[in-house]
Amino acid sequence: MSHNSDAKQGRFFEAKLTQRHLLTRRHGAVALTLVGLFAVAIAISTGRSLFHAATNSPVHGLPSARPLLVATREISHAGPSFLTQEFTGIVSARRTTQLAAKALGRVEQLDVDLGDKVLAGQMLVRLDREQLQAQRDIIAANMAAAAALLSELHNGPRRQDIEQSEARVRELRSLTELQQSNFSRTENLRDSAAISAQELDENSFRTQAIEAQLSSAEKSLELLREGTREEQLAAQRAVLDGLAAQLKALDIQLEEKQIVAPYDGHVQARWVDEGAIVSPGQPLLEIVETGRLEVHLGVPPDLAENLIEGAILVSQEGIEFPATMARLAPAIQLATRTRELVLELGQSESRQVAVGAAVNVRLKTRVAAQGYWIPTAALTAGERGLWAVFVAVPKPNSATDETAATHVIERRPVEMLRSQGTWAEIRGPVSATDQIVIEGVHRLVAGQSVSRSDDDDSRVGRSEGFLSN
């Protein structure tokens, strides 16, 4: 009997548990059904709200949503005021010189080495010059003698020489008078037999000889009194000038034996040592001017014409410094089809870079356009290889309520002429006054009602465009 009661009690509990379990399953199914219905209701409500926000049409029983705000700008003002392009340039010295000897010689002294700083006029290399110095000493002595003779000729005869000549003239005059008296007496005795014809002839010839001596002495005295002739002075000056020219030529050869720095800079290379015999034209040292360095780069011809001077930046390893435009090659290089641009760095900037280093050069150019420049973010993919832009067209009689849309989106196909960095040049069925959407075009579709953002100008950032070459 107890066994039967236990069996009944077991079935009772089994029935109880089964009924509760079934009840729990029913409650779970009902709960899941309620959650699903609530989610569907939320989805329907959200869809109606989104549709209402997109079309800006009121839905019965739901509040009106604010329209989508878009940033727009007139196409004529959407592009940058200038473009910035980046190139790679090579730092080079303004002047690089290989110093060589002009004549055969032996290196006697060399005072610099690789990397040393040199100053303009500093003696760097000296060759032997003993033979040239000896030749110079000989010519200098001859020149001193010629100069002394010229001074003597210029001063004329001394006073003592003139007085001596005057005394000689007086002596010969006395002798001439005495001889003339003797000859007169001898001539009176010609008719008598007291003198022979031979004695008469001897007295006559003696008188003529003394008169000739007197005439010569008088001429010499006259020459001494007149001084040196101008022709003699000119001839002696010519001799002196010739010796001076020879001396100058030797001085030039002696100077060429000393090789000096032509400008301030540094020693880039050294090819000889002391004692080496060098020939004419053989390079000895290489000097580079490091005070003001230059940057050489090739730029497109059209960019060179629109370059904005005073807006050039050179950077290396994150350090930027300004540069100025120095020269622009007039011709286009055949190999690269570019024009060589030379930039000049300041003295302080030149100390921060090394010759031969590659640097980044950022150039600003004026915008030259065939169509309209717009931000590339304003473009969206179009059909048949074209692009498209979204234009915000004002609604007619748009409401003043802030929750009402004021513009309708139109999709305009355009052709991209060129793309440079974050800017693109386009043309197509757009006008300069159209309000183009410049941001968030992925959220828009044609026919969508929107409102313009009040702070669209602050989002454009059109002060500069950046191009990378």
Short mmCIF file of C-alpha atoms in Angstrom, two decimals:
data_model
loop_
_atom_site.label_atom_id
_atom_site.label_comp_id
_atom_site.label_asym_id
_atom_site.label_seq_id
_atom_site.Cartn_x
_atom_site.Cartn_y
_atom_site.Cartn_z
CA MET A 1 0.00 0.00 0.00
CA SER A 2 2.80 2.29 0.79
CA HIS A 3 4.31 1.36 -2.48
CA ASN A 4 1.23 2.47 -4.37
CA SER A 5 1.05 5.75 -2.51
CA ASP A 6 4.66 6.46 -3.22
CA ALA A 7 4.06 5.81 -6.89
CA LYS A 8 1.10 8.17 -6.99
CA GLN A 9 3.05 10.83 -5.14
CA GLY A 10 5.85 10.49 -7.66
CA ARG A 11 3.48 10.91 -10.58
CA PHE A 12 1.93 13.93 -8.84
CA PHE A 13 5.30 15.66 -8.54
CA GLU A 14 6.21 14.67 -12.09
CA ALA A 15 2.94 16.21 -13.29
CA LYS A 16 3.56 19.35 -11.32
CA LEU A 17 7.06 19.82 -12.68
CA THR A 18 5.99 19.19 -16.22
CA GLN A 19 3.18 21.72 -16.02
CA ARG A 20 5.53 24.40 -14.57
CA HIS A 21 8.07 23.68 -17.24
CA LEU A 22 5.47 24.10 -19.93
CA LEU A 23 4.32 27.33 -18.36
CA THR A 24 7.87 28.64 -18.38
CA ARG A 25 8.23 27.79 -22.05
CA ARG A 26 5.01 29.64 -22.85
CA HIS A 27 6.14 32.72 -20.96
CA GLY A 28 9.50 32.70 -22.82
CA ALA A 29 7.83 32.48 -26.20
CA VAL A 30 5.49 35.32 -25.35
CA ALA A 31 8.43 37.44 -24.14
CA LEU A 32 10.35 36.81 -27.37
CA THR A 33 7.32 37.70 -29.40
CA LEU A 34 6.86 40.98 -27.53
CA VAL A 35 10.54 41.90 -28.00
CA GLY A 36 10.29 41.23 -31.73
CA LEU A 37 7.14 43.31 -32.08
CA PHE A 38 8.81 46.18 -30.18
CA ALA A 39 11.87 46.07 -32.43
CA VAL A 40 9.70 46.14 -35.54
CA ALA A 41 7.83 49.14 -34.12
CA ILE A 42 11.08 50.98 -33.46
CA ALA A 43 12.36 50.20 -36.96
CA ILE A 44 9.15 51.45 -38.55
CA SER A 45 9.29 54.60 -36.45
CA THR A 46 12.95 55.19 -37.26
CA GLY A 47 12.37 54.64 -40.96
CA ARG A 48 9.49 57.07 -41.00
CA SER A 49 11.61 59.62 -39.13
CA LEU A 50 14.55 59.19 -41.53
CA PHE A 51 12.22 59.44 -44.50
CA HIS A 52 10.71 62.55 -43.02
CA ALA A 53 14.19 64.05 -42.41
CA ALA A 54 15.18 63.29 -45.99
CA THR A 55 12.04 64.61 -47.66
CA ASN A 56 11.22 67.26 -45.08
CA SER A 57 7.53 66.31 -45.37
CA PRO A 58 5.57 66.16 -42.12
CA VAL A 59 4.38 62.82 -40.90
CA HIS A 60 1.12 62.65 -39.04
CA GLY A 61 1.66 62.10 -35.39
CA LEU A 62 5.51 62.52 -35.48
CA PRO A 63 7.56 65.68 -34.79
CA SER A 64 9.47 67.28 -37.75
CA ALA A 65 13.27 66.48 -37.90
CA ARG A 66 15.96 69.06 -38.68
CA PRO A 67 17.21 68.86 -42.31
CA LEU A 68 20.73 67.69 -43.13
CA LEU A 69 23.27 70.53 -43.05
CA VAL A 70 25.84 70.65 -45.85
CA ALA A 71 28.90 72.85 -46.37
CA THR A 72 28.78 74.61 -49.74
CA ARG A 73 30.70 77.25 -51.58
CA GLU A 74 30.46 79.07 -54.88
CA ILE A 75 32.43 77.20 -57.52
CA SER A 76 34.33 80.34 -58.49
CA HIS A 77 35.61 80.63 -54.89
CA ALA A 78 35.99 76.94 -54.08
CA GLY A 79 39.53 76.60 -55.41
CA PRO A 80 42.78 77.66 -53.72
CA SER A 81 44.35 81.10 -54.11
CA PHE A 82 47.67 79.39 -54.87
CA LEU A 83 49.05 75.89 -55.18
CA THR A 84 52.03 74.45 -53.35
CA GLN A 85 54.17 71.80 -54.98
CA GLU A 86 57.04 69.83 -53.52
CA PHE A 87 60.20 68.92 -55.43
CA THR A 88 63.56 67.41 -54.64
CA GLY A 89 66.62 69.60 -55.05
CA ILE A 90 70.35 69.11 -54.67
CA VAL A 91 72.44 71.43 -52.49
CA SER A 92 75.52 72.70 -54.32
CA ALA A 93 78.20 75.28 -53.76
CA ARG A 94 77.96 78.53 -55.63
CA ARG A 95 81.57 78.15 -56.78
CA THR A 96 83.85 75.10 -56.89
CA THR A 97 87.45 75.54 -58.07
CA GLN A 98 90.27 73.12 -58.73
CA LEU A 99 93.52 74.94 -58.03
CA ALA A 100 96.37 73.94 -60.35
CA ALA A 101 99.96 74.97 -61.01
CA LYS A 102 100.77 77.07 -64.09
CA ALA A 103 104.39 76.00 -64.38
CA LEU A 104 106.57 73.02 -63.67
CA GLY A 105 107.81 72.94 -60.11
CA ARG A 106 108.29 71.07 -56.86
CA VAL A 107 105.83 71.43 -53.98
CA GLU A 108 107.80 73.18 -51.29
CA GLN A 109 105.05 74.01 -48.78
CA LEU A 110 101.41 72.86 -48.33
CA ASP A 111 99.58 74.34 -45.34
CA VAL A 112 96.02 72.92 -45.63
CA ASP A 113 94.31 69.56 -45.62
CA LEU A 114 90.90 68.08 -46.39
CA GLY A 115 88.06 69.94 -44.66
CA ASP A 116 90.11 72.96 -43.56
CA LYS A 117 88.48 76.38 -43.75
CA VAL A 118 90.33 78.89 -45.93
CA LEU A 119 90.03 82.63 -46.42
CA ALA A 120 90.31 84.62 -49.63
CA GLY A 121 93.97 85.40 -50.38
CA GLN A 122 95.34 82.78 -47.98
CA MET A 123 98.49 81.01 -49.25
CA LEU A 124 97.74 77.30 -49.69
CA VAL A 125 100.59 75.80 -51.77
CA ARG A 126 104.09 77.12 -52.52
CA LEU A 127 106.40 75.77 -55.25
CA ASP A 128 110.17 76.16 -55.40
CA ARG A 129 111.27 79.50 -56.88
CA GLU A 130 115.04 79.93 -56.30
CA GLN A 131 115.90 80.15 -60.00
CA LEU A 132 113.23 82.77 -60.66
CA GLN A 133 114.38 84.75 -57.65
CA ALA A 134 117.98 84.82 -58.96
CA GLN A 135 116.81 86.05 -62.36
CA ARG A 136 114.80 88.73 -60.67
CA ASP A 137 117.82 89.93 -58.71
CA ILE A 138 119.87 90.30 -61.93
CA ILE A 139 117.18 92.28 -63.68
CA ALA A 140 116.65 94.43 -60.62
CA ALA A 141 120.39 95.35 -60.61
CA ASN A 142 120.35 96.24 -64.32
CA MET A 143 117.28 98.28 -63.75
CA ALA A 144 118.97 100.22 -60.96
CA ALA A 145 121.92 101.01 -63.25
CA ALA A 146 119.64 102.18 -66.05
CA ALA A 147 117.72 104.35 -63.64
CA ALA A 148 120.95 105.98 -62.41
CA LEU A 149 122.07 106.74 -65.97
CA LEU A 150 118.70 108.24 -66.78
CA SER A 151 118.96 110.47 -63.74
CA GLU A 152 122.44 111.59 -64.85
CA LEU A 153 121.20 112.42 -68.33
CA HIS A 154 118.26 114.25 -66.93
CA ASN A 155 120.42 116.40 -64.61
CA GLY A 156 122.87 117.30 -67.43
CA PRO A 157 126.68 118.02 -67.18
CA ARG A 158 128.18 119.10 -63.93
CA ARG A 159 129.36 122.64 -63.31
CA GLN A 160 132.98 121.50 -63.13
CA ASP A 161 132.77 119.96 -66.60
CA ILE A 162 131.45 123.20 -68.03
CA GLU A 163 134.20 125.28 -66.37
CA GLN A 164 136.85 122.86 -67.61
CA SER A 165 135.51 123.19 -71.15
CA GLU A 166 135.48 126.96 -70.89
CA ALA A 167 139.15 126.94 -69.78
CA ARG A 168 140.07 124.77 -72.72
CA VAL A 169 138.32 127.16 -75.10
CA ARG A 170 140.27 130.10 -73.64
CA GLU A 171 143.53 128.20 -73.96
CA LEU A 172 142.91 127.37 -77.59
CA ARG A 173 141.95 130.93 -78.38
CA SER A 174 145.29 132.15 -77.02
CA LEU A 175 147.18 129.56 -79.01
CA THR A 176 145.21 130.47 -82.09
CA GLU A 177 146.10 134.16 -81.75
CA LEU A 178 149.79 133.31 -81.21
CA GLN A 179 149.89 131.01 -84.20
CA GLN A 180 148.12 133.52 -86.38
CA SER A 181 150.78 136.15 -85.43
CA ASN A 182 153.61 133.75 -86.26
CA PHE A 183 152.02 132.83 -89.56
CA SER A 184 151.67 136.55 -90.49
CA ARG A 185 155.36 137.15 -89.84
CA THR A 186 156.36 134.07 -91.79
CA GLU A 187 154.18 135.07 -94.68
CA ASN A 188 155.87 138.56 -94.79
CA LEU A 189 159.23 136.82 -95.21
CA ARG A 190 158.05 134.82 -98.22
CA ASP A 191 159.50 137.24 -100.79
CA SER A 192 162.94 137.27 -99.13
CA ALA A 193 165.13 134.30 -98.96
CA ALA A 194 164.94 134.21 -95.15
CA ILE A 195 162.28 131.40 -95.00
CA SER A 196 161.70 128.46 -97.09
CA ALA A 197 158.42 127.41 -98.66
CA GLN A 198 158.28 124.37 -96.40
CA GLU A 199 158.38 126.43 -93.25
CA LEU A 200 155.66 128.64 -94.63
CA ASP A 201 153.43 125.64 -95.28
CA GLU A 202 154.07 124.19 -91.82
CA ASN A 203 153.07 127.46 -90.17
CA SER A 204 149.95 127.60 -92.28
CA PHE A 205 148.87 124.02 -91.41
CA ARG A 206 149.67 124.55 -87.73
CA THR A 207 147.49 127.66 -87.68
CA GLN A 208 144.59 125.76 -89.29
CA ALA A 209 144.91 122.88 -86.79
CA ILE A 210 144.79 125.18 -83.81
CA GLU A 211 141.77 127.00 -85.22
CA ALA A 212 139.99 123.64 -85.70
CA GLN A 213 140.73 122.63 -82.14
CA LEU A 214 139.29 125.93 -80.98
CA SER A 215 136.14 125.41 -82.97
CA SER A 216 135.72 121.91 -81.56
CA ALA A 217 136.21 123.10 -78.00
CA GLU A 218 133.66 125.86 -78.51
CA LYS A 219 131.09 123.35 -79.86
CA SER A 220 131.68 121.03 -76.90
CA LEU A 221 131.19 123.91 -74.51
CA GLU A 222 127.99 124.81 -76.28
CA LEU A 223 126.71 121.22 -75.95
CA LEU A 224 127.53 121.15 -72.27
CA ARG A 225 125.69 124.39 -71.71
CA GLU A 226 122.59 123.16 -73.59
CA GLY A 227 122.40 119.92 -71.53
CA THR A 228 121.31 116.36 -72.55
CA ARG A 229 119.30 115.93 -75.70
CA GLU A 230 115.64 114.73 -75.38
CA GLU A 231 116.36 111.80 -77.68
CA GLN A 232 118.96 110.45 -75.28
CA LEU A 233 116.53 110.78 -72.40
CA ALA A 234 113.81 108.93 -74.36
CA ALA A 235 116.21 106.12 -75.32
CA GLN A 236 117.30 105.64 -71.74
CA ARG A 237 113.70 105.70 -70.53
CA ALA A 238 112.89 102.94 -73.04
CA VAL A 239 115.74 100.83 -71.67
CA LEU A 240 114.48 101.36 -68.15
CA ASP A 241 110.90 100.45 -69.14
CA GLY A 242 112.07 97.24 -70.77
CA LEU A 243 113.89 96.18 -67.65
CA ALA A 244 110.82 97.04 -65.56
CA ALA A 245 108.63 94.86 -67.80
CA GLN A 246 111.03 91.94 -67.41
CA LEU A 247 110.97 92.44 -63.65
CA LYS A 248 107.16 92.46 -63.62
CA ALA A 249 107.03 89.25 -65.66
CA LEU A 250 109.29 87.56 -63.14
CA ASP A 251 107.16 88.85 -60.28
CA ILE A 252 104.09 87.28 -61.93
CA GLN A 253 105.93 83.97 -62.28
CA LEU A 254 106.95 84.17 -58.64
CA GLU A 255 103.34 84.83 -57.62
CA GLU A 256 102.22 81.84 -59.65
CA LYS A 257 104.55 79.73 -57.57
CA GLN A 258 102.27 80.57 -54.63
CA ILE A 259 98.69 79.24 -54.95
CA VAL A 260 96.21 81.20 -52.84
CA ALA A 261 92.51 80.75 -52.04
CA PRO A 262 90.33 82.69 -54.52
CA TYR A 263 87.46 83.04 -51.99
CA ASP A 264 86.30 81.93 -48.55
CA GLY A 265 85.44 78.27 -48.37
CA HIS A 266 86.65 74.80 -47.41
CA VAL A 267 89.12 72.33 -48.87
CA GLN A 268 87.12 69.63 -50.64
CA ALA A 269 90.05 67.55 -51.95
CA ARG A 270 93.86 67.37 -51.77
CA TRP A 271 95.84 65.47 -54.41
CA VAL A 272 99.55 66.21 -53.71
CA ASP A 273 102.01 66.28 -50.84
CA GLU A 274 105.26 68.17 -50.14
CA GLY A 275 108.12 67.27 -52.44
CA ALA A 276 105.96 66.19 -55.36
CA ILE A 277 106.91 67.44 -58.85
CA VAL A 278 103.84 68.94 -60.52
CA SER A 279 103.32 69.83 -64.15
CA PRO A 280 101.43 72.82 -65.59
CA GLY A 281 97.67 72.40 -65.24
CA GLN A 282 97.87 69.56 -62.73
CA PRO A 283 95.16 69.97 -60.02
CA LEU A 284 96.52 70.28 -56.51
CA LEU A 285 93.50 71.24 -54.34
CA GLU A 286 89.74 71.66 -54.74
CA ILE A 287 88.04 74.54 -52.93
CA VAL A 288 84.26 74.93 -52.46
CA GLU A 289 82.53 78.13 -51.41
CA THR A 290 80.43 77.26 -48.36
CA GLY A 291 79.40 80.72 -47.19
CA ARG A 292 76.24 80.80 -49.32
CA LEU A 293 74.98 77.52 -50.73
CA GLU A 294 72.50 77.01 -53.55
CA VAL A 295 69.79 74.48 -54.32
CA HIS A 296 69.38 73.28 -57.93
CA LEU A 297 66.18 71.61 -59.12
CA GLY A 298 64.20 71.10 -62.30
CA VAL A 299 60.67 72.48 -62.53
CA PRO A 300 58.01 72.22 -65.27
CA PRO A 301 58.08 75.14 -67.70
CA ASP A 302 54.52 76.28 -66.92
CA LEU A 303 55.22 76.21 -63.19
CA ALA A 304 58.30 78.36 -63.64
CA GLU A 305 56.21 81.08 -65.25
CA ASN A 306 53.70 81.16 -62.34
CA LEU A 307 56.18 80.87 -59.47
CA ILE A 308 55.51 83.16 -56.50
CA GLU A 309 58.82 84.57 -55.27
CA GLY A 310 59.37 84.98 -51.57
CA ALA A 311 57.29 81.89 -50.71
CA ILE A 312 59.91 79.14 -51.03
CA LEU A 313 60.69 76.70 -48.23
CA VAL A 314 63.52 74.16 -48.11
CA SER A 315 63.36 71.29 -45.64
CA GLN A 316 65.68 68.50 -44.60
CA GLU A 317 65.00 65.94 -41.87
CA GLY A 318 62.02 67.93 -40.61
CA ILE A 319 63.88 71.26 -40.40
CA GLU A 320 62.49 74.02 -42.65
CA PHE A 321 64.20 77.25 -43.63
CA PRO A 322 63.46 79.88 -46.28
CA ALA A 323 65.21 80.31 -49.61
CA THR A 324 65.18 82.98 -52.30
CA MET A 325 65.02 82.57 -56.05
CA ALA A 326 68.42 83.37 -57.55
CA ARG A 327 68.31 82.30 -61.20
CA LEU A 328 66.06 80.51 -63.69
CA ALA A 329 67.47 78.86 -66.80
CA PRO A 330 65.96 80.39 -69.96
CA ALA A 331 66.01 77.14 -71.96
CA ILE A 332 64.23 73.83 -71.39
CA GLN A 333 66.50 70.83 -70.89
CA LEU A 334 65.98 68.27 -73.63
CA ALA A 335 66.44 65.21 -71.39
CA THR A 336 64.04 66.17 -68.59
CA ARG A 337 61.86 68.80 -70.34
CA THR A 338 62.27 71.04 -67.29
CA ARG A 339 63.85 74.38 -66.55
CA GLU A 340 66.61 74.53 -63.97
CA LEU A 341 65.76 76.69 -60.97
CA VAL A 342 68.50 77.90 -58.64
CA LEU A 343 67.63 78.91 -55.08
CA GLU A 344 69.96 80.75 -52.72
CA LEU A 345 70.24 79.97 -49.02
CA GLY A 346 71.29 82.44 -46.35
CA GLN A 347 74.52 82.17 -44.40
CA SER A 348 72.86 80.71 -41.32
CA GLU A 349 70.83 78.23 -43.41
CA SER A 350 73.94 77.21 -45.37
CA ARG A 351 75.54 75.97 -42.17
CA GLN A 352 72.67 73.51 -41.59
CA VAL A 353 73.06 71.52 -44.83
CA ALA A 354 75.94 69.88 -46.65
CA VAL A 355 76.96 70.22 -50.28
CA GLY A 356 75.46 67.40 -52.33
CA ALA A 357 72.58 66.72 -49.91
CA ALA A 358 69.06 66.11 -51.26
CA VAL A 359 66.42 68.44 -49.80
CA ASN A 360 62.70 68.97 -50.24
CA VAL A 361 61.69 72.24 -51.86
CA ARG A 362 58.18 73.60 -51.46
CA LEU A 363 57.16 76.14 -54.10
CA LYS A 364 54.02 78.26 -54.28
CA THR A 365 52.56 79.02 -57.69
CA ARG A 366 49.68 81.08 -58.97
CA VAL A 367 46.58 79.12 -59.99
CA ALA A 368 46.25 78.87 -63.76
CA ALA A 369 42.87 77.33 -64.66
CA GLN A 370 40.98 76.34 -67.80
CA GLY A 371 37.92 75.32 -65.79
CA TYR A 372 37.12 75.48 -62.06
CA TRP A 373 39.32 74.34 -59.19
CA ILE A 374 37.47 72.51 -56.43
CA PRO A 375 38.46 70.27 -53.51
CA THR A 376 38.76 66.61 -54.51
CA ALA A 377 36.50 65.80 -51.55
CA ALA A 378 33.65 67.41 -53.51
CA LEU A 379 33.87 64.80 -56.29
CA THR A 380 31.92 61.57 -56.45
CA ALA A 381 32.09 58.76 -58.99
CA GLY A 382 29.99 59.25 -62.08
CA GLU A 383 29.05 57.22 -65.15
CA ARG A 384 31.09 56.37 -68.24
CA GLY A 385 34.39 57.42 -66.72
CA LEU A 386 33.14 60.82 -65.64
CA TRP A 387 32.86 62.39 -62.24
CA ALA A 388 29.98 64.20 -60.61
CA VAL A 389 29.45 66.98 -58.12
CA PHE A 390 26.47 67.85 -55.93
CA VAL A 391 25.04 71.34 -56.30
CA ALA A 392 22.68 72.80 -53.70
CA VAL A 393 19.86 74.56 -55.59
CA PRO A 394 17.62 76.91 -53.54
CA LYS A 395 14.03 75.85 -53.15
CA PRO A 396 11.43 78.33 -54.40
CA ASN A 397 9.48 79.96 -51.58
CA SER A 398 11.46 78.07 -48.95
CA ALA A 399 10.13 78.39 -45.40
CA THR A 400 11.92 80.42 -42.78
CA ASP A 401 11.54 77.70 -40.17
CA GLU A 402 14.89 76.32 -39.12
CA THR A 403 13.51 72.79 -39.37
CA ALA A 404 12.56 73.29 -43.02
CA ALA A 405 14.97 72.46 -45.86
CA THR A 406 16.07 75.38 -48.01
CA HIS A 407 17.93 73.63 -50.87
CA VAL A 408 17.60 70.57 -53.08
CA ILE A 409 20.60 68.48 -54.15
CA GLU A 410 21.27 68.17 -57.88
CA ARG A 411 23.84 65.80 -59.34
CA ARG A 412 25.91 67.32 -62.16
CA PRO A 413 28.30 65.24 -64.30
CA VAL A 414 31.69 66.92 -64.79
CA GLU A 415 34.99 66.16 -66.53
CA MET A 416 38.20 66.23 -64.49
CA LEU A 417 40.90 68.10 -66.40
CA ARG A 418 43.65 67.43 -63.92
CA SER A 419 44.10 66.48 -60.31
CA GLN A 420 46.89 67.84 -58.13
CA GLY A 421 46.99 66.85 -54.50
CA THR A 422 43.78 67.78 -52.69
CA TRP A 423 42.52 69.92 -55.57
CA ALA A 424 41.00 69.08 -58.94
CA GLU A 425 40.20 71.15 -62.02
CA ILE A 426 36.82 70.39 -63.61
CA ARG A 427 34.52 71.56 -66.36
CA GLY A 428 30.95 70.70 -67.20
CA PRO A 429 27.36 71.94 -66.74
CA VAL A 430 28.19 74.15 -63.77
CA SER A 431 28.44 77.91 -63.43
CA ALA A 432 30.64 80.13 -61.30
CA THR A 433 27.75 81.00 -58.94
CA ASP A 434 26.57 77.45 -58.27
CA GLN A 435 26.79 76.36 -54.64
CA ILE A 436 28.85 73.17 -54.71
CA VAL A 437 28.87 70.79 -51.75
CA ILE A 438 32.48 70.53 -50.60
CA GLU A 439 32.14 68.02 -47.75
CA GLY A 440 30.23 64.83 -46.95
CA VAL A 441 29.12 63.97 -50.47
CA HIS A 442 28.84 60.30 -49.46
CA ARG A 443 25.68 61.19 -47.44
CA LEU A 444 23.83 62.78 -50.35
CA VAL A 445 21.61 61.61 -53.18
CA ALA A 446 19.99 63.53 -56.02
CA GLY A 447 16.71 65.16 -55.02
CA GLN A 448 17.52 65.22 -51.31
CA SER A 449 16.38 68.29 -49.38
CA VAL A 450 19.10 69.93 -47.29
CA SER A 451 20.06 73.23 -45.69
CA ARG A 452 23.33 75.11 -46.05
CA SER A 453 25.63 75.26 -43.04
CA ASP A 454 26.26 78.74 -41.66
CA ASP A 455 29.98 78.10 -41.01
CA ASP A 456 30.83 76.71 -44.43
CA ASP A 457 33.52 79.29 -45.04
CA SER A 458 35.43 78.17 -41.97
CA ARG A 459 35.56 74.59 -43.23
CA VAL A 460 36.97 75.22 -46.64
CA GLY A 461 40.57 76.08 -45.80
CA ARG A 462 41.27 77.41 -49.27
CA SER A 463 44.31 79.50 -48.33
CA GLU A 464 46.64 77.00 -49.88
CA GLY A 465 46.75 73.80 -51.91
CA PHE A 466 49.41 71.14 -51.50
CA LEU A 467 50.82 69.14 -54.35
CA SER A 468 53.41 66.42 -54.24
CA ASN A 469 55.70 65.85 -57.17
#
